[in-house]
PDB file of C-alpha atoms in Angstrom:
ATOM      1  CA  GLN A  53      -4.765 -66.995  20.490  1.00 65.00           C
ATOM      2  CA  LYS A  54      -6.487 -66.529  17.147  1.00 74.00           C
ATOM      3  CA  GLU A  55      -5.088 -63.437  15.485  1.00 89.00           C
ATOM      4  CA  VAL A  56      -5.775 -61.380  12.397  1.00 95.00           C
ATOM      5  CA  GLU A  57      -2.968 -58.982  11.567  1.00 95.00           C
ATOM      6  CA  GLN A  58      -3.016 -55.902   9.393  1.00 95.00           C
ATOM      7  CA  ASN A  59      -0.618 -53.007   8.920  1.00 87.00           C
ATOM      8  CA  SER A  60      -2.265 -50.049  10.580  1.00 84.00           C
ATOM      9  CA  GLY A  61      -0.992 -47.594   7.985  1.00 85.00           C
ATOM     10  CA  PRO A  62      -1.734 -44.986   7.023  1.00 92.00           C
ATOM     11  CA  LEU A  63      -1.438 -46.118   3.433  1.00 96.00           C
ATOM     12  CA  SER A  64      -1.365 -43.077   1.194  1.00 96.00           C
ATOM     13  CA  VAL A  65      -2.018 -43.307  -2.551  1.00 97.00           C
ATOM     14  CA  PRO A  66      -2.793 -40.681  -5.195  1.00 97.00           C
ATOM     15  CA  GLU A  67      -6.175 -40.612  -6.871  1.00 97.00           C
ATOM     16  CA  GLY A  68      -6.368 -43.145  -9.691  1.00 97.00           C
ATOM     17  CA  ALA A  69      -3.674 -45.417  -8.260  1.00 97.00           C
ATOM     18  CA  ILE A  70      -4.029 -48.994  -7.023  1.00 97.00           C
ATOM     19  CA  ALA A  71      -4.236 -49.451  -3.256  1.00 97.00           C
ATOM     20  CA  SER A  72      -3.090 -52.800  -1.889  1.00 97.00           C
ATOM     21  CA  LEU A  73      -4.204 -53.885   1.572  1.00 97.00           C
ATOM     22  CA  ASN A  74      -2.912 -57.014   3.257  1.00 96.00           C
ATOM     23  CA  CYS A  75      -4.000 -59.293   6.058  1.00 96.00           C
ATOM     24  CA  THR A  76      -2.609 -62.445   7.652  1.00 96.00           C
ATOM     25  CA  TYR A  77      -4.364 -64.816   9.992  1.00 95.00           C
ATOM     26  CA  SER A  78      -3.128 -67.396  12.447  1.00 93.00           C
ATOM     27  CA  ASP A  79      -5.719 -70.184  12.350  1.00 89.00           C
ATOM     28  CA  ARG A  80      -5.306 -72.609   9.443  1.00 90.00           C
ATOM     29  CA  GLY A  81      -8.864 -73.779   9.988  1.00 87.00           C
ATOM     30  CA  SER A  82     -10.275 -70.424   8.952  1.00 89.00           C
ATOM     31  CA  GLN A  83     -13.063 -70.807   6.460  1.00 87.00           C
ATOM     32  CA  SER A  84     -14.375 -67.431   5.326  1.00 92.00           C
ATOM     33  CA  PHE A  85     -12.779 -64.075   4.825  1.00 94.00           C
ATOM     34  CA  PHE A  86     -14.301 -60.643   4.623  1.00 95.00           C
ATOM     35  CA  TRP A  87     -13.218 -57.101   3.910  1.00 97.00           C
ATOM     36  CA  TYR A  88     -15.196 -54.331   5.564  1.00 96.00           C
ATOM     37  CA  ARG A  89     -14.808 -50.588   5.144  1.00 97.00           C
ATOM     38  CA  GLN A  90     -15.285 -48.340   8.171  1.00 97.00           C
ATOM     39  CA  TYR A  91     -15.548 -44.590   8.055  1.00 96.00           C
ATOM     40  CA  SER A  92     -14.715 -42.753  11.257  1.00 93.00           C
ATOM     41  CA  GLY A  93     -17.509 -43.120  13.809  1.00 92.00           C
ATOM     42  CA  LYS A  94     -19.517 -45.431  11.562  1.00 95.00           C
ATOM     43  CA  SER A  95     -20.189 -49.156  11.458  1.00 96.00           C
ATOM     44  CA  PRO A  96     -18.329 -51.700   9.313  1.00 96.00           C
ATOM     45  CA  GLU A  97     -19.723 -51.946   5.786  1.00 95.00           C
ATOM     46  CA  LEU A  98     -19.108 -55.116   3.774  1.00 93.00           C
ATOM     47  CA  ILE A  99     -17.034 -54.748   0.628  1.00 95.00           C
ATOM     48  CA  MET A 100     -16.112 -58.301  -0.298  1.00 93.00           C
ATOM     49  CA  SER A 101     -16.303 -61.862   0.923  1.00 93.00           C
ATOM     50  CA  ILE A 102     -14.043 -64.671  -0.289  1.00 95.00           C
ATOM     51  CA  TYR A 103     -14.184 -68.332   0.576  1.00 92.00           C
ATOM     52  CA  SER A 104     -11.779 -70.171  -1.749  1.00 93.00           C
ATOM     53  CA  ASN A 105      -8.228 -69.686  -2.952  1.00 96.00           C
ATOM     54  CA  GLY A 106      -7.659 -67.291  -5.812  1.00 96.00           C
ATOM     55  CA  ASP A 107      -9.047 -63.951  -6.866  1.00 96.00           C
ATOM     56  CA  LYS A 108     -12.542 -62.541  -6.654  1.00 97.00           C
ATOM     57  CA  GLU A 109     -13.388 -59.315  -8.460  1.00 97.00           C
ATOM     58  CA  ASP A 110     -16.254 -56.910  -7.846  1.00 95.00           C
ATOM     59  CA  GLY A 111     -16.044 -53.638  -9.733  1.00 97.00           C
ATOM     60  CA  ARG A 112     -12.899 -51.783  -8.665  1.00 97.00           C
ATOM     61  CA  PHE A 113     -12.252 -54.252  -5.840  1.00 98.00           C
ATOM     62  CA  THR A 114     -10.357 -57.552  -6.019  1.00 98.00           C
ATOM     63  CA  ALA A 115      -9.937 -59.861  -3.060  1.00 97.00           C
ATOM     64  CA  GLN A 116      -7.164 -62.445  -3.131  1.00 98.00           C
ATOM     65  CA  LEU A 117      -6.919 -65.469  -0.847  1.00 97.00           C
ATOM     66  CA  ASN A 118      -3.982 -67.813  -0.300  1.00 96.00           C
ATOM     67  CA  LYS A 119      -4.835 -70.320   2.399  1.00 95.00           C
ATOM     68  CA  ALA A 120      -1.436 -72.016   2.265  1.00 95.00           C
ATOM     69  CA  SER A 121       0.230 -68.721   3.161  1.00 95.00           C
ATOM     70  CA  GLN A 122      -2.660 -67.695   5.441  1.00 96.00           C
ATOM     71  CA  TYR A 123      -2.889 -64.445   3.572  1.00 96.00           C
ATOM     72  CA  VAL A 124      -5.740 -62.393   2.192  1.00 97.00           C
ATOM     73  CA  SER A 125      -5.506 -59.093   0.356  1.00 97.00           C
ATOM     74  CA  LEU A 126      -7.711 -56.407  -1.130  1.00 98.00           C
ATOM     75  CA  LEU A 127      -6.800 -54.395  -4.206  1.00 98.00           C
ATOM     76  CA  ILE A 128      -8.629 -51.185  -4.977  1.00 98.00           C
ATOM     77  CA  ARG A 129      -8.159 -50.000  -8.556  1.00 98.00           C
ATOM     78  CA  ASP A 130      -8.625 -46.391  -9.656  1.00 98.00           C
ATOM     79  CA  SER A 131      -8.662 -45.232  -6.029  1.00 98.00           C
ATOM     80  CA  GLN A 132     -10.946 -42.297  -5.268  1.00 97.00           C
ATOM     81  CA  PRO A 133     -10.840 -39.808  -2.371  1.00 96.00           C
ATOM     82  CA  SER A 134     -14.137 -41.342  -1.217  1.00 96.00           C
ATOM     83  CA  ASP A 135     -12.250 -44.622  -0.676  1.00 97.00           C
ATOM     84  CA  SER A 136     -10.384 -42.960   2.195  1.00 97.00           C
ATOM     85  CA  ALA A 137     -11.401 -45.013   5.236  1.00 97.00           C
ATOM     86  CA  THR A 138     -10.202 -47.799   7.499  1.00 97.00           C
ATOM     87  CA  TYR A 139     -10.330 -51.251   5.901  1.00 98.00           C
ATOM     88  CA  LEU A 140     -11.009 -54.137   8.247  1.00 97.00           C
ATOM     89  CA  CYS A 141     -10.060 -57.702   7.502  1.00 97.00           C
ATOM     90  CA  ALA A 142     -12.349 -60.198   9.232  1.00 95.00           C
ATOM     91  CA  VAL A 143     -11.971 -63.946   9.422  1.00 93.00           C
ATOM     92  CA  HIS A 144     -14.452 -66.609  10.380  1.00 88.00           C
ATOM     93  CA  GLN A 145     -12.614 -69.499  11.965  1.00 78.00           C
ATOM     94  CA  ALA A 146     -15.104 -71.677  13.779  1.00 74.00           C
ATOM     95  CA  GLY A 147     -18.289 -71.171  15.676  1.00 76.00           C
ATOM     96  CA  THR A 148     -20.075 -67.936  14.970  1.00 79.00           C
ATOM     97  CA  ALA A 149     -17.651 -65.125  15.714  1.00 85.00           C
ATOM     98  CA  LEU A 150     -15.898 -62.944  13.211  1.00 91.00           C
ATOM     99  CA  ILE A 151     -12.342 -62.118  14.257  1.00 92.00           C
ATOM    100  CA  PHE A 152     -11.290 -58.667  13.091  1.00 95.00           C
ATOM    101  CA  GLY A 153      -7.918 -57.121  12.468  1.00 96.00           C
ATOM    102  CA  LYS A 154      -7.203 -53.616  13.717  1.00 95.00           C
ATOM    103  CA  GLY A 155      -7.648 -52.231  10.241  1.00 96.00           C
ATOM    104  CA  THR A 156      -5.536 -50.339   7.730  1.00 96.00           C
ATOM    105  CA  THR A 157      -6.214 -46.648   7.240  1.00 96.00           C
ATOM    106  CA  LEU A 158      -6.218 -45.670   3.571  1.00 97.00           C
ATOM    107  CA  SER A 159      -5.824 -42.070   2.460  1.00 97.00           C
ATOM    108  CA  VAL A 160      -6.437 -41.217  -1.202  1.00 97.00           C
ATOM    109  CA  SER A 161      -5.245 -37.768  -2.201  1.00 95.00           C
ATOM    110  CA  SER A 162      -6.746 -35.831  -5.095  1.00 90.00           C
TER     111      SER A 162
ATOM    112  CA  GLU B 212     -32.775 -52.442   1.111  1.00 75.00           C
ATOM    113  CA  PRO B 213     -33.327 -54.071   4.530  1.00 79.00           C
ATOM    114  CA  GLU B 214     -30.935 -52.987   7.241  1.00 92.00           C
ATOM    115  CA  VAL B 215     -30.123 -53.545  10.880  1.00 96.00           C
ATOM    116  CA  THR B 216     -31.232 -50.670  13.097  1.00 97.00           C
ATOM    117  CA  GLN B 217     -30.037 -49.757  16.585  1.00 98.00           C
ATOM    118  CA  THR B 218     -31.273 -47.436  19.289  1.00 97.00           C
ATOM    119  CA  PRO B 219     -30.232 -45.200  20.850  1.00 97.00           C
ATOM    120  CA  SER B 220     -27.417 -43.827  18.721  1.00 97.00           C
ATOM    121  CA  HIS B 221     -25.705 -42.436  21.815  1.00 97.00           C
ATOM    122  CA  GLN B 222     -26.212 -43.400  25.450  1.00 97.00           C
ATOM    123  CA  VAL B 223     -24.591 -41.609  28.362  1.00 98.00           C
ATOM    124  CA  THR B 224     -24.780 -43.259  31.768  1.00 98.00           C
ATOM    125  CA  GLN B 225     -23.231 -43.110  35.193  1.00 97.00           C
ATOM    126  CA  MET B 226     -20.905 -45.851  36.359  1.00 97.00           C
ATOM    127  CA  GLY B 227     -22.833 -48.617  38.088  1.00 97.00           C
ATOM    128  CA  GLN B 228     -26.074 -47.996  36.198  1.00 98.00           C
ATOM    129  CA  GLU B 229     -27.797 -50.540  34.004  1.00 98.00           C
ATOM    130  CA  VAL B 230     -28.149 -49.893  30.281  1.00 98.00           C
ATOM    131  CA  ILE B 231     -30.099 -51.675  27.575  1.00 97.00           C
ATOM    132  CA  LEU B 232     -29.028 -51.348  23.975  1.00 98.00           C
ATOM    133  CA  ARG B 233     -31.597 -52.225  21.365  1.00 97.00           C
ATOM    134  CA  CYS B 234     -31.321 -53.696  17.902  1.00 97.00           C
ATOM    135  CA  VAL B 235     -33.793 -54.664  15.216  1.00 96.00           C
ATOM    136  CA  PRO B 236     -32.124 -57.246  12.964  1.00 95.00           C
ATOM    137  CA  ILE B 237     -33.044 -57.740   9.311  1.00 93.00           C
ATOM    138  CA  SER B 238     -36.469 -59.332   9.338  1.00 89.00           C
ATOM    139  CA  ASN B 239     -35.749 -62.765   7.811  1.00 88.00           C
ATOM    140  CA  HIS B 240     -32.432 -63.218   9.584  1.00 90.00           C
ATOM    141  CA  LEU B 241     -32.067 -65.915  12.192  1.00 89.00           C
ATOM    142  CA  TYR B 242     -28.649 -65.326  13.756  1.00 92.00           C
ATOM    143  CA  PHE B 243     -27.852 -62.244  15.800  1.00 94.00           C
ATOM    144  CA  TYR B 244     -24.595 -60.872  17.162  1.00 95.00           C
ATOM    145  CA  TRP B 245     -23.196 -58.134  19.365  1.00 97.00           C
ATOM    146  CA  TYR B 246     -19.726 -56.662  18.881  1.00 97.00           C
ATOM    147  CA  ARG B 247     -18.026 -53.748  20.534  1.00 98.00           C
ATOM    148  CA  GLN B 248     -15.273 -51.382  19.468  1.00 97.00           C
ATOM    149  CA  ILE B 249     -13.390 -49.335  22.020  1.00 97.00           C
ATOM    150  CA  LEU B 250     -12.162 -46.071  20.485  1.00 94.00           C
ATOM    151  CA  GLY B 251      -9.079 -46.677  18.363  1.00 92.00           C
ATOM    152  CA  GLN B 252      -9.192 -50.439  18.827  1.00 94.00           C
ATOM    153  CA  LYS B 253     -10.409 -53.441  16.881  1.00 95.00           C
ATOM    154  CA  VAL B 254     -13.965 -54.673  16.598  1.00 97.00           C
ATOM    155  CA  GLU B 255     -14.418 -57.437  19.197  1.00 96.00           C
ATOM    156  CA  PHE B 256     -16.987 -60.213  19.261  1.00 95.00           C
ATOM    157  CA  LEU B 257     -19.217 -60.368  22.346  1.00 97.00           C
ATOM    158  CA  VAL B 258     -21.976 -62.893  21.738  1.00 96.00           C
ATOM    159  CA  SER B 259     -24.060 -64.695  19.152  1.00 94.00           C
ATOM    160  CA  PHE B 260     -27.679 -65.766  19.525  1.00 94.00           C
ATOM    161  CA  TYR B 261     -29.825 -68.264  17.669  1.00 91.00           C
ATOM    162  CA  ASN B 262     -33.149 -69.894  18.361  1.00 89.00           C
ATOM    163  CA  ASN B 263     -33.596 -67.929  21.579  1.00 90.00           C
ATOM    164  CA  GLU B 264     -30.344 -68.965  23.153  1.00 93.00           C
ATOM    165  CA  ILE B 265     -26.706 -67.946  23.198  1.00 94.00           C
ATOM    166  CA  SER B 266     -24.671 -69.841  20.608  1.00 92.00           C
ATOM    167  CA  GLU B 267     -21.265 -68.528  21.547  1.00 92.00           C
ATOM    168  CA  LYS B 268     -19.799 -65.858  23.792  1.00 94.00           C
ATOM    169  CA  SER B 269     -16.375 -64.336  24.245  1.00 94.00           C
ATOM    170  CA  GLU B 270     -14.356 -63.784  27.401  1.00 94.00           C
ATOM    171  CA  ILE B 271     -15.581 -60.191  27.416  1.00 95.00           C
ATOM    172  CA  PHE B 272     -19.194 -61.321  27.794  1.00 96.00           C
ATOM    173  CA  ASP B 273     -19.152 -61.907  31.535  1.00 95.00           C
ATOM    174  CA  ASP B 274     -21.987 -62.018  34.067  1.00 95.00           C
ATOM    175  CA  GLN B 275     -22.528 -58.274  33.708  1.00 96.00           C
ATOM    176  CA  PHE B 276     -23.839 -58.814  30.191  1.00 97.00           C
ATOM    177  CA  SER B 277     -27.015 -60.481  29.017  1.00 97.00           C
ATOM    178  CA  VAL B 278     -28.927 -60.699  25.757  1.00 97.00           C
ATOM    179  CA  GLU B 279     -32.570 -61.215  25.039  1.00 95.00           C
ATOM    180  CA  ARG B 280     -35.002 -61.379  22.155  1.00 92.00           C
ATOM    181  CA  PRO B 281     -38.081 -60.102  23.964  1.00 87.00           C
ATOM    182  CA  ASP B 282     -40.351 -60.222  20.910  1.00 87.00           C
ATOM    183  CA  GLY B 283     -40.232 -61.143  17.240  1.00 79.00           C
ATOM    184  CA  SER B 284     -38.222 -58.136  16.160  1.00 87.00           C
ATOM    185  CA  ASN B 285     -35.991 -56.731  18.909  1.00 93.00           C
ATOM    186  CA  PHE B 286     -32.656 -58.059  20.137  1.00 96.00           C
ATOM    187  CA  THR B 287     -31.231 -56.413  23.244  1.00 97.00           C
ATOM    188  CA  LEU B 288     -27.917 -56.232  25.067  1.00 98.00           C
ATOM    189  CA  LYS B 289     -28.086 -55.416  28.770  1.00 98.00           C
ATOM    190  CA  ILE B 290     -25.113 -54.316  30.823  1.00 98.00           C
ATOM    191  CA  ARG B 291     -26.095 -54.721  34.449  1.00 96.00           C
ATOM    192  CA  SER B 292     -23.642 -52.439  36.231  1.00 95.00           C
ATOM    193  CA  THR B 293     -21.632 -50.341  33.824  1.00 97.00           C
ATOM    194  CA  LYS B 294     -17.929 -49.668  34.285  1.00 97.00           C
ATOM    195  CA  LEU B 295     -15.809 -46.920  32.772  1.00 97.00           C
ATOM    196  CA  GLU B 296     -14.158 -49.493  30.508  1.00 96.00           C
ATOM    197  CA  ASP B 297     -17.534 -50.396  28.975  1.00 97.00           C
ATOM    198  CA  SER B 298     -17.405 -47.099  27.077  1.00 98.00           C
ATOM    199  CA  ALA B 299     -17.343 -48.141  23.421  1.00 98.00           C
ATOM    200  CA  MET B 300     -19.337 -48.413  20.223  1.00 98.00           C
ATOM    201  CA  TYR B 301     -21.637 -51.415  20.341  1.00 98.00           C
ATOM    202  CA  PHE B 302     -22.631 -52.953  17.022  1.00 98.00           C
ATOM    203  CA  CYS B 303     -25.432 -55.391  16.401  1.00 97.00           C
ATOM    204  CA  ALA B 304     -25.221 -57.691  13.372  1.00 95.00           C
ATOM    205  CA  SER B 305     -27.383 -60.369  11.826  1.00 93.00           C
ATOM    206  CA  THR B 306     -27.200 -63.153   9.262  1.00 91.00           C
ATOM    207  CA  LYS B 307     -29.803 -65.251   7.533  1.00 87.00           C
ATOM    208  CA  GLY B 308     -27.694 -68.392   7.689  1.00 82.00           C
ATOM    209  CA  LEU B 309     -24.793 -69.696   9.697  1.00 73.00           C
ATOM    210  CA  ALA B 310     -21.873 -67.368  10.256  1.00 65.00           C
ATOM    211  CA  GLY B 311     -19.066 -68.277   7.906  1.00 64.00           C
ATOM    212  CA  GLU B 312     -21.559 -69.333   5.275  1.00 68.00           C
ATOM    213  CA  ASP B 313     -23.274 -65.984   5.275  1.00 78.00           C
ATOM    214  CA  THR B 314     -22.329 -62.346   5.599  1.00 84.00           C
ATOM    215  CA  GLN B 315     -22.811 -60.461   8.846  1.00 88.00           C
ATOM    216  CA  TYR B 316     -24.550 -57.135   8.266  1.00 91.00           C
ATOM    217  CA  PHE B 317     -23.877 -54.491  10.889  1.00 95.00           C
ATOM    218  CA  GLY B 318     -26.164 -51.872  12.338  1.00 97.00           C
ATOM    219  CA  PRO B 319     -25.057 -48.244  12.744  1.00 97.00           C
ATOM    220  CA  GLY B 320     -24.000 -48.765  16.343  1.00 97.00           C
ATOM    221  CA  THR B 321     -24.713 -47.282  19.744  1.00 98.00           C
ATOM    222  CA  ARG B 322     -22.021 -45.144  21.314  1.00 98.00           C
ATOM    223  CA  LEU B 323     -22.016 -45.870  25.056  1.00 98.00           C
ATOM    224  CA  THR B 324     -20.314 -43.356  27.301  1.00 98.00           C
ATOM    225  CA  VAL B 325     -19.899 -44.304  30.962  1.00 98.00           C
ATOM    226  CA  LEU B 326     -19.055 -41.409  33.276  1.00 97.00           C
TER     227      LEU B 326
END
């Protein structure tokens, strides 16, 4: 069974702090990794994609991938109340499907 | 910015009825997908479609489900005889290139309620 695991949270951080979201996956053959943000009742919205080991930065967001540990993370710097949402880790393993984790709920308090 | 669109936004149906959910993928995209999300649960893959045929389907996508690209723009998901457990958000997605090499962009979803 191919699994993507995330802590469901909620993760609570004060405004301006760094939020750290983590994800592990079971299939070593996984090739591509994505972080989506989902507001309640809305569709997943892409934040970051990462394909190779190391860090990838985009504005306040940094994705980190460690294939040896089967671990991918998302850091959000200078967290804002508008960042409050559920963050979905998605992994492409083979074929065409994205396998999603259950998501981590982030709450940023002002 | 191009986006995936879906209609209707909310569909209410009686158990046993057929429903068709519609999607218009991004115009130059070639690969199309359906996912569903039961309330409070994870997003689950249903099916992918390329070159007018199914590329891959999950265990959820049984004989009650079918997909079709009836013209050059629409991509539909049909549920033949709806069950209570089909109540969920259904998301359409599309990519220009192969999944894994390209990002899947999601439509706003259709909320299906089966009574």
